[in-house]
Short mmCIF file of C-alpha atoms in Angstrom, two decimals:
data_model
loop_
_atom_site.label_atom_id
_atom_site.label_comp_id
_atom_site.label_asym_id
_atom_site.label_seq_id
_atom_site.Cartn_x
_atom_site.Cartn_y
_atom_site.Cartn_z
CA MET A 1 53.85 -105.28 42.43
CA LYS A 2 53.12 -103.95 45.91
CA LEU A 3 56.60 -102.42 46.11
CA PHE A 4 56.07 -100.79 42.71
CA LEU A 5 52.79 -99.18 43.84
CA ILE A 6 54.46 -97.91 47.01
CA ILE A 7 57.24 -96.34 44.93
CA VAL A 8 54.73 -94.76 42.50
CA GLY A 9 52.67 -93.43 45.41
CA ALA A 10 55.75 -91.90 47.01
CA VAL A 11 56.73 -90.25 43.74
CA VAL A 12 53.24 -88.80 43.21
CA THR A 13 53.08 -87.59 46.80
CA GLY A 14 56.50 -86.00 46.49
CA PHE A 15 55.51 -84.34 43.24
CA ALA A 16 52.33 -82.94 44.84
CA ILE A 17 54.33 -81.57 47.76
CA CYS A 18 56.75 -79.92 45.34
CA LEU A 19 53.83 -78.31 43.49
CA LEU A 20 52.41 -77.06 46.78
CA VAL A 21 55.75 -75.59 47.84
CA LEU A 22 56.15 -74.00 44.40
CA ALA A 23 52.65 -72.48 44.61
CA ILE A 24 53.36 -71.02 48.05
CA TRP A 25 56.68 -69.62 46.86
CA LEU A 26 55.09 -68.09 43.74
CA ARG A 27 52.33 -66.51 45.85
CA ARG A 28 54.87 -65.00 48.23
CA LEU A 29 56.95 -63.82 45.30
CA ALA A 30 53.88 -62.23 43.69
CA ARG A 31 52.87 -60.53 46.94
CA LYS A 32 56.43 -59.23 47.31
CA PHE A 33 56.41 -57.97 43.71
CA PHE A 34 53.03 -56.31 43.96
CA GLY A 35 54.00 -54.90 47.31
CA GLY A 36 56.87 -53.22 45.48
CA VAL A 37 54.44 -51.94 42.87
CA GLU A 38 52.26 -50.53 45.67
CA ASP A 39 55.28 -48.68 47.07
CA GLN A 40 56.09 -47.32 43.62
CA LEU A 41 52.49 -46.15 43.18
CA ASP A 42 52.63 -44.36 46.53
CA ASP A 43 55.82 -42.60 45.42
CA LEU A 44 54.20 -41.74 42.08
CA VAL A 45 51.15 -40.27 43.78
CA ASP A 46 53.39 -38.00 45.85
CA GLU A 47 55.36 -37.01 42.75
CA LEU A 48 52.20 -36.24 40.73
CA ASN A 49 50.80 -34.08 43.53
CA TYR A 50 47.41 -35.10 42.18
CA SER A 51 44.28 -33.99 44.00
CA ILE A 52 40.57 -34.46 43.37
CA PRO A 53 37.70 -32.08 44.10
CA PRO A 54 36.15 -32.52 47.54
CA PRO A 55 32.80 -34.37 47.43
CA ARG A 56 31.16 -31.47 49.27
CA ILE A 57 32.06 -27.79 49.59
CA LYS A 58 30.91 -24.90 51.74
CA LEU A 59 30.90 -21.21 50.87
CA VAL A 60 32.19 -18.95 53.65
CA LYS A 61 31.20 -15.28 53.30
CA LEU A 62 34.09 -12.81 53.34
CA ASP A 63 33.92 -9.12 54.16
CA ALA A 64 36.77 -8.49 51.75
CA ILE A 65 38.89 -10.63 49.43
CA GLN A 66 42.65 -10.28 49.12
CA TRP A 67 43.06 -11.11 45.42
CA GLN A 68 46.46 -12.16 44.13
CA GLN A 69 45.66 -10.82 40.65
CA ALA A 70 43.55 -7.86 41.73
CA GLU A 71 43.77 -5.90 38.46
CA GLU A 72 42.51 -8.81 36.36
CA VAL A 73 39.65 -9.44 38.78
CA GLN A 74 38.75 -5.73 38.84
CA ALA A 75 38.53 -5.59 35.04
CA ILE A 76 36.05 -8.48 34.99
CA GLU A 77 33.97 -7.05 37.83
CA ASP A 78 33.80 -3.64 36.15
CA ALA A 79 32.57 -5.26 32.94
CA LEU A 80 29.87 -7.15 34.82
CA ARG A 81 28.65 -4.02 36.58
CA ARG A 82 28.48 -2.14 33.27
CA SER A 83 26.35 -4.99 31.94
CA GLY A 84 23.83 -4.61 34.77
CA PHE A 85 24.98 -7.36 37.16
CA ASP A 86 24.45 -6.79 40.89
CA GLU A 87 27.06 -7.90 43.41
CA ILE A 88 26.09 -10.76 45.75
CA GLY A 89 29.33 -10.98 47.74
CA GLY A 90 32.72 -12.59 48.14
CA PHE A 91 33.32 -16.14 49.40
CA ARG A 92 36.02 -18.68 50.17
CA VAL A 93 35.28 -22.19 48.92
CA GLU A 94 36.13 -24.60 51.73
CA PRO A 95 37.99 -26.91 51.95
CA THR A 96 39.74 -25.59 48.82
CA LYS A 97 41.88 -22.46 48.42
CA ARG A 98 39.54 -21.06 45.78
CA LEU A 99 38.07 -17.56 46.13
CA LEU A 100 35.04 -16.21 44.29
CA GLN A 101 32.97 -13.07 43.84
CA ALA A 102 29.34 -13.68 42.85
CA PHE A 103 26.97 -11.46 40.84
CA SER A 104 23.41 -11.85 39.62
CA LYS A 105 21.27 -10.33 36.88
CA PRO A 106 17.64 -11.31 37.54
CA ALA A 107 16.45 -9.81 34.23
CA GLU A 108 18.60 -12.38 32.38
CA ALA A 109 18.18 -15.22 34.93
CA ALA A 110 21.97 -15.37 35.15
CA TYR A 111 24.67 -15.69 37.77
CA ALA A 112 28.20 -14.45 37.13
CA ILE A 113 31.06 -15.86 39.21
CA VAL A 114 34.62 -14.54 39.21
CA TYR A 115 37.12 -17.11 40.51
CA GLU A 116 40.74 -17.12 41.56
CA SER A 117 42.75 -20.18 42.54
CA PRO A 118 46.50 -20.78 42.95
CA LYS A 119 46.50 -23.39 40.20
CA SER A 120 44.18 -21.93 37.54
CA GLY A 121 44.47 -18.18 38.12
CA VAL A 122 41.46 -15.95 37.39
CA TRP A 123 38.43 -16.86 35.28
CA LEU A 124 34.74 -16.04 34.81
CA ASP A 125 31.69 -18.34 34.71
CA LEU A 126 28.22 -17.29 33.53
CA VAL A 127 25.42 -19.65 34.58
CA THR A 128 21.71 -20.06 33.84
CA ARG A 129 19.42 -22.70 35.31
CA TYR A 130 16.33 -23.97 33.51
CA LEU A 131 12.99 -25.20 34.79
CA ASP A 132 13.62 -28.62 33.22
CA GLY A 133 16.67 -29.12 35.46
CA GLU A 134 19.36 -28.28 32.92
CA LYS A 135 22.23 -25.97 33.88
CA VAL A 136 24.23 -24.13 31.21
CA ALA A 137 27.52 -22.41 31.94
CA TYR A 138 30.00 -20.50 29.76
CA SER A 139 33.54 -20.12 31.10
CA THR A 140 36.83 -18.41 30.29
CA LEU A 141 38.61 -21.30 32.00
CA ARG A 142 40.70 -23.67 29.93
CA ASP A 143 38.72 -26.76 28.89
CA THR A 144 38.98 -29.43 31.60
CA LEU A 145 38.27 -32.18 29.00
CA LEU A 146 36.06 -34.00 31.51
CA ASP A 147 32.78 -35.75 30.77
CA ARG A 148 29.67 -34.31 32.39
CA ALA A 149 26.11 -35.30 33.14
CA GLU A 150 23.70 -34.70 30.27
CA ASN A 151 21.89 -31.84 32.06
CA ASP A 152 25.15 -30.16 33.16
CA VAL A 153 26.37 -28.24 30.11
CA ILE A 154 29.52 -26.10 30.11
CA ARG A 155 31.20 -24.36 27.19
CA PHE A 156 34.83 -23.28 27.52
CA HIS A 157 36.00 -20.10 25.80
CA GLU A 158 39.53 -19.54 27.06
CA GLY A 159 40.88 -16.13 26.16
CA LEU A 160 37.59 -14.28 25.74
CA THR A 161 37.04 -11.04 27.64
CA ALA A 162 34.13 -10.73 30.05
CA GLU A 163 32.15 -8.69 27.48
CA GLU A 164 32.82 -11.23 24.71
CA LEU A 165 31.83 -14.16 26.91
CA LEU A 166 28.64 -12.42 28.02
CA GLY A 167 27.66 -11.60 24.44
CA ARG A 168 28.18 -15.20 23.33
CA PHE A 169 26.41 -16.59 26.40
CA LEU A 170 23.27 -14.50 25.93
CA ALA A 171 23.16 -15.22 22.20
CA ASP A 172 23.83 -18.99 22.32
CA ARG A 173 22.21 -20.34 25.51
CA PRO A 174 18.98 -22.32 24.97
CA ALA A 175 15.82 -20.23 24.66
CA LYS A 176 13.50 -22.11 27.01
CA PRO A 177 11.92 -21.41 30.43
CA MET A 178 14.58 -20.32 32.92
CA ARG A 179 14.66 -20.43 36.69
CA PRO A 180 14.76 -17.05 38.43
CA VAL A 181 17.93 -16.13 40.32
CA SER A 182 18.35 -14.26 43.58
CA ALA A 183 21.18 -13.27 45.88
CA ASP A 184 19.67 -15.24 48.76
CA GLU A 185 19.60 -18.48 46.78
CA PHE A 186 23.14 -18.30 45.43
CA VAL A 187 24.97 -20.15 48.24
CA GLY A 188 22.49 -23.03 48.25
CA PHE A 189 22.54 -23.24 44.45
CA PHE A 190 26.34 -23.26 44.28
CA GLU A 191 26.85 -25.89 46.99
CA GLN A 192 24.09 -28.11 45.56
CA ALA A 193 25.43 -27.85 42.01
CA HIS A 194 28.85 -28.99 43.20
CA ALA A 195 27.33 -31.89 45.18
CA GLU A 196 25.25 -33.05 42.20
CA SER A 197 28.26 -32.93 39.88
CA MET A 198 30.42 -34.92 42.30
CA ASP A 199 27.64 -37.46 43.00
CA TRP A 200 27.37 -38.09 39.26
CA ARG A 201 31.12 -38.53 38.92
CA MET A 202 31.47 -40.76 42.00
CA ALA A 203 28.59 -42.97 40.81
CA ARG A 204 30.62 -43.74 37.68
CA GLY A 205 33.80 -44.42 39.66
CA GLY A 206 35.55 -41.05 39.37
CA ILE A 207 37.63 -39.91 36.44
CA SER A 208 37.93 -42.40 33.59
CA GLU A 209 41.14 -43.50 31.91
CA ALA A 210 40.01 -41.82 28.68
CA GLU A 211 39.43 -38.47 30.45
CA LEU A 212 42.77 -38.71 32.21
CA ARG A 213 44.62 -39.44 28.98
CA ARG A 214 42.90 -36.49 27.26
CA GLN A 215 44.09 -34.16 30.01
CA TYR A 216 47.68 -35.38 29.90
CA GLU A 217 47.87 -35.38 26.10
CA SER A 218 46.52 -31.81 25.96
CA ARG A 219 49.53 -30.75 28.07
CA GLY A 220 51.96 -32.77 25.98
CA GLU A 221 52.72 -35.05 28.94
CA GLU A 222 53.03 -38.82 29.05
CA CYS A 223 50.17 -40.73 30.67
CA SER A 224 51.78 -44.07 31.44
CA PRO A 225 49.91 -47.11 32.79
CA ALA A 226 51.52 -46.41 36.18
CA VAL A 227 50.11 -42.86 36.17
CA VAL A 228 46.65 -44.16 35.24
CA MET A 229 46.77 -46.78 37.99
CA ALA A 230 47.93 -44.25 40.57
CA VAL A 231 45.26 -41.66 39.76
CA LEU A 232 42.43 -44.19 39.55
CA ARG A 233 43.56 -45.55 42.89
CA ILE A 234 43.36 -42.06 44.45
CA TRP A 235 39.82 -41.64 43.13
CA ALA A 236 38.76 -45.09 44.36
CA ALA A 237 40.07 -44.39 47.86
CA ALA A 238 38.45 -40.94 48.02
CA ILE A 239 35.07 -42.22 46.82
CA ASP A 240 35.21 -45.09 49.29
CA ASP A 241 36.09 -42.76 52.18
CA PHE A 242 33.17 -40.47 51.32
CA TYR A 243 30.67 -43.32 51.08
CA GLN A 244 32.02 -44.82 54.31
CA ARG A 245 31.29 -41.59 56.21
CA GLN A 246 27.92 -40.98 54.59
CA CYS A 247 26.70 -44.56 55.06
CA ARG A 248 27.77 -44.63 58.70
CA GLU A 249 25.86 -41.41 59.34
CA GLN A 250 22.80 -42.81 57.56
CA PHE A 251 22.98 -46.05 59.53
CA LEU A 252 23.26 -44.22 62.84
CA SER A 253 20.35 -41.92 62.01
CA ASP A 254 18.14 -44.86 60.97
CA SER A 255 19.10 -47.29 63.73
CA ARG A 256 16.88 -47.85 66.74
CA GLU A 257 20.08 -48.48 68.66
CA ALA A 258 21.73 -45.23 67.64
CA GLN A 259 23.04 -44.60 71.15
CA ARG A 260 24.82 -47.96 71.19
CA TRP A 261 26.28 -47.63 67.71
CA GLY A 262 27.12 -43.98 68.22
CA GLN A 263 29.77 -44.96 70.74
CA ILE A 264 31.61 -47.03 68.14
CA GLY A 265 30.33 -45.36 64.96
CA ASP A 266 33.82 -44.71 63.59
CA ARG A 267 34.63 -48.42 63.91
CA LEU A 268 31.65 -49.68 61.93
CA ILE A 269 32.70 -51.16 58.60
CA VAL A 270 30.72 -50.29 55.48
CA ILE A 271 30.91 -52.50 52.39
CA HIS A 272 29.44 -51.18 49.13
CA ASP A 273 30.11 -51.88 45.49
CA ARG A 274 32.63 -49.06 45.23
CA THR A 275 34.63 -50.17 48.26
CA ALA A 276 38.30 -49.74 47.38
CA PHE A 277 40.22 -52.99 46.95
CA ASP A 278 42.96 -51.64 49.19
CA ARG A 279 40.40 -51.53 52.01
CA LEU A 280 39.01 -54.98 51.18
CA GLU A 281 42.48 -56.47 51.23
CA GLU A 282 43.15 -54.89 54.62
CA LEU A 283 39.92 -56.29 56.03
CA CYS A 284 40.39 -59.76 54.58
CA ASP A 285 43.37 -61.78 53.35
CA GLU A 286 44.82 -63.08 50.09
CA THR A 287 41.98 -65.61 49.73
CA PHE A 288 39.46 -62.79 49.27
CA HIS A 289 39.98 -62.61 45.49
CA GLU A 290 38.86 -66.22 45.12
CA PHE A 291 35.31 -65.13 45.99
CA PHE A 292 34.91 -62.89 42.94
CA ASP A 293 33.26 -63.94 39.72
CA GLU A 294 35.20 -63.15 36.57
CA GLU A 295 33.27 -59.94 35.83
CA GLY A 296 33.56 -58.62 39.37
CA GLY A 297 37.22 -59.15 40.11
CA PRO A 298 39.84 -56.68 41.30
CA GLY A 299 40.21 -54.99 37.94
CA SER A 300 36.50 -54.46 37.44
CA ASP A 301 34.72 -51.14 37.87
CA SER A 302 31.33 -52.82 37.91
CA ALA A 303 29.10 -51.60 40.69
CA ALA A 304 26.14 -53.75 39.68
CA GLU A 305 24.26 -55.91 42.12
CA GLY A 306 24.70 -59.65 41.77
CA SER A 307 27.19 -62.43 42.29
CA GLY A 308 30.05 -60.36 40.87
CA SER A 309 29.57 -57.35 43.15
CA ARG A 310 31.99 -56.42 45.91
CA ARG A 311 29.25 -56.58 48.55
CA SER A 312 28.33 -60.14 47.62
CA ALA A 313 31.98 -61.19 47.33
CA PHE A 314 32.71 -59.86 50.81
CA ALA A 315 29.58 -61.59 52.17
CA ARG A 316 30.70 -64.93 50.66
CA TRP A 317 34.22 -64.49 52.00
CA ASN A 318 32.87 -63.61 55.44
CA ALA A 319 30.51 -66.61 55.51
CA ALA A 320 33.43 -68.93 54.79
CA GLN A 321 35.55 -67.73 57.72
CA THR A 322 36.10 -70.10 60.63
CA ASN A 323 39.31 -68.66 62.06
CA GLY A 324 37.94 -65.84 64.20
CA ARG A 325 38.16 -63.24 61.43
CA LYS A 326 34.44 -63.31 60.70
CA TYR A 327 32.64 -59.95 60.82
CA GLU A 328 29.16 -59.49 62.26
CA LYS A 329 26.63 -57.90 59.92
CA VAL A 330 24.50 -55.44 61.88
CA GLY A 331 22.47 -53.75 59.16
CA GLU A 332 22.11 -52.20 55.72
CA VAL A 333 21.61 -48.74 54.25
CA SER A 334 20.27 -47.59 50.90
CA GLN A 335 21.65 -44.03 50.83
CA PRO A 336 23.86 -42.60 49.43
CA VAL A 337 24.58 -46.09 48.07
CA VAL A 338 23.33 -49.55 48.94
CA ALA A 339 25.73 -50.94 51.53
CA ASP A 340 26.12 -53.52 54.30
CA VAL A 341 27.28 -52.52 57.76
CA TYR A 342 29.50 -54.81 59.85
CA LEU A 343 31.10 -54.87 63.26
CA PRO A 344 34.86 -55.48 63.29
CA ALA A 345 36.00 -59.06 63.66
CA GLY A 346 36.33 -60.04 67.32
CA TYR A 347 34.46 -56.98 68.58
CA PRO A 348 32.61 -57.86 71.82
#
């Protein structure tokens, strides 16, 4: 009987060891496979030449603009002047390659903006702001098919002339109290409007799969799962990078030890609920995913507080570390997003 139990024990032990070896092999195989997928996504990103709008822009005043399609721009500007619009000036939109000429018509509480970009060519926007916070724009640009915040209304009328767009704009825009316009306020208004639009989009995680598919289908192009994954990954990385910079700056401005942290500010690690999984995987290891609840795992876009959030998952992972990889939490910030700030593992 004793010999039988020894034999059974050896068999069970051997079976357990085989399972362990198999699990390790499968994990390595999976990591190798997904590593290959990562490489393919990187190649796809390069092939797509996909770019996203910068989170913040700055208007740089130009004495003169060298338009590529000068005749088309001139026709729009002439129409605006005939309609009583006054010229504000020409600008370059940094860090993009977009150029614009701005006009205002205080009597109609309207801005007119003539754009030119290498990708989209020339188009006209007419904009009115309202005292209740709503902004209404009519554009000759092709419909971008993107969702927008409720108070950010834009109507696309591709193919209309400047006169036709202006007639439709003045006839159709809401008849409610409007905010006055002035040449001096234009730069601040334009930069703020862009920031508000991007803040709204970043808060929801960037472009959605549905928006992306609408754009591709409108061009008659295939939007494969690999394309979706690649584009969403670009957005996630860009949003994370922006929040990293903004949160570090906020932490340094709030900290009583700003001088100390300022010397290593670029090394501080910020963890928020939009932190890209690529970054989390670089900071941690393959065990990191075990610290997510089902609703907050790698495929989730949830940015809600709670046990499934990325902040809490990182905190649980960090608390479990005993191998010298543990990060030191040095503070928190609440703007532009709620985030925890850490020192790198092993930093003196």
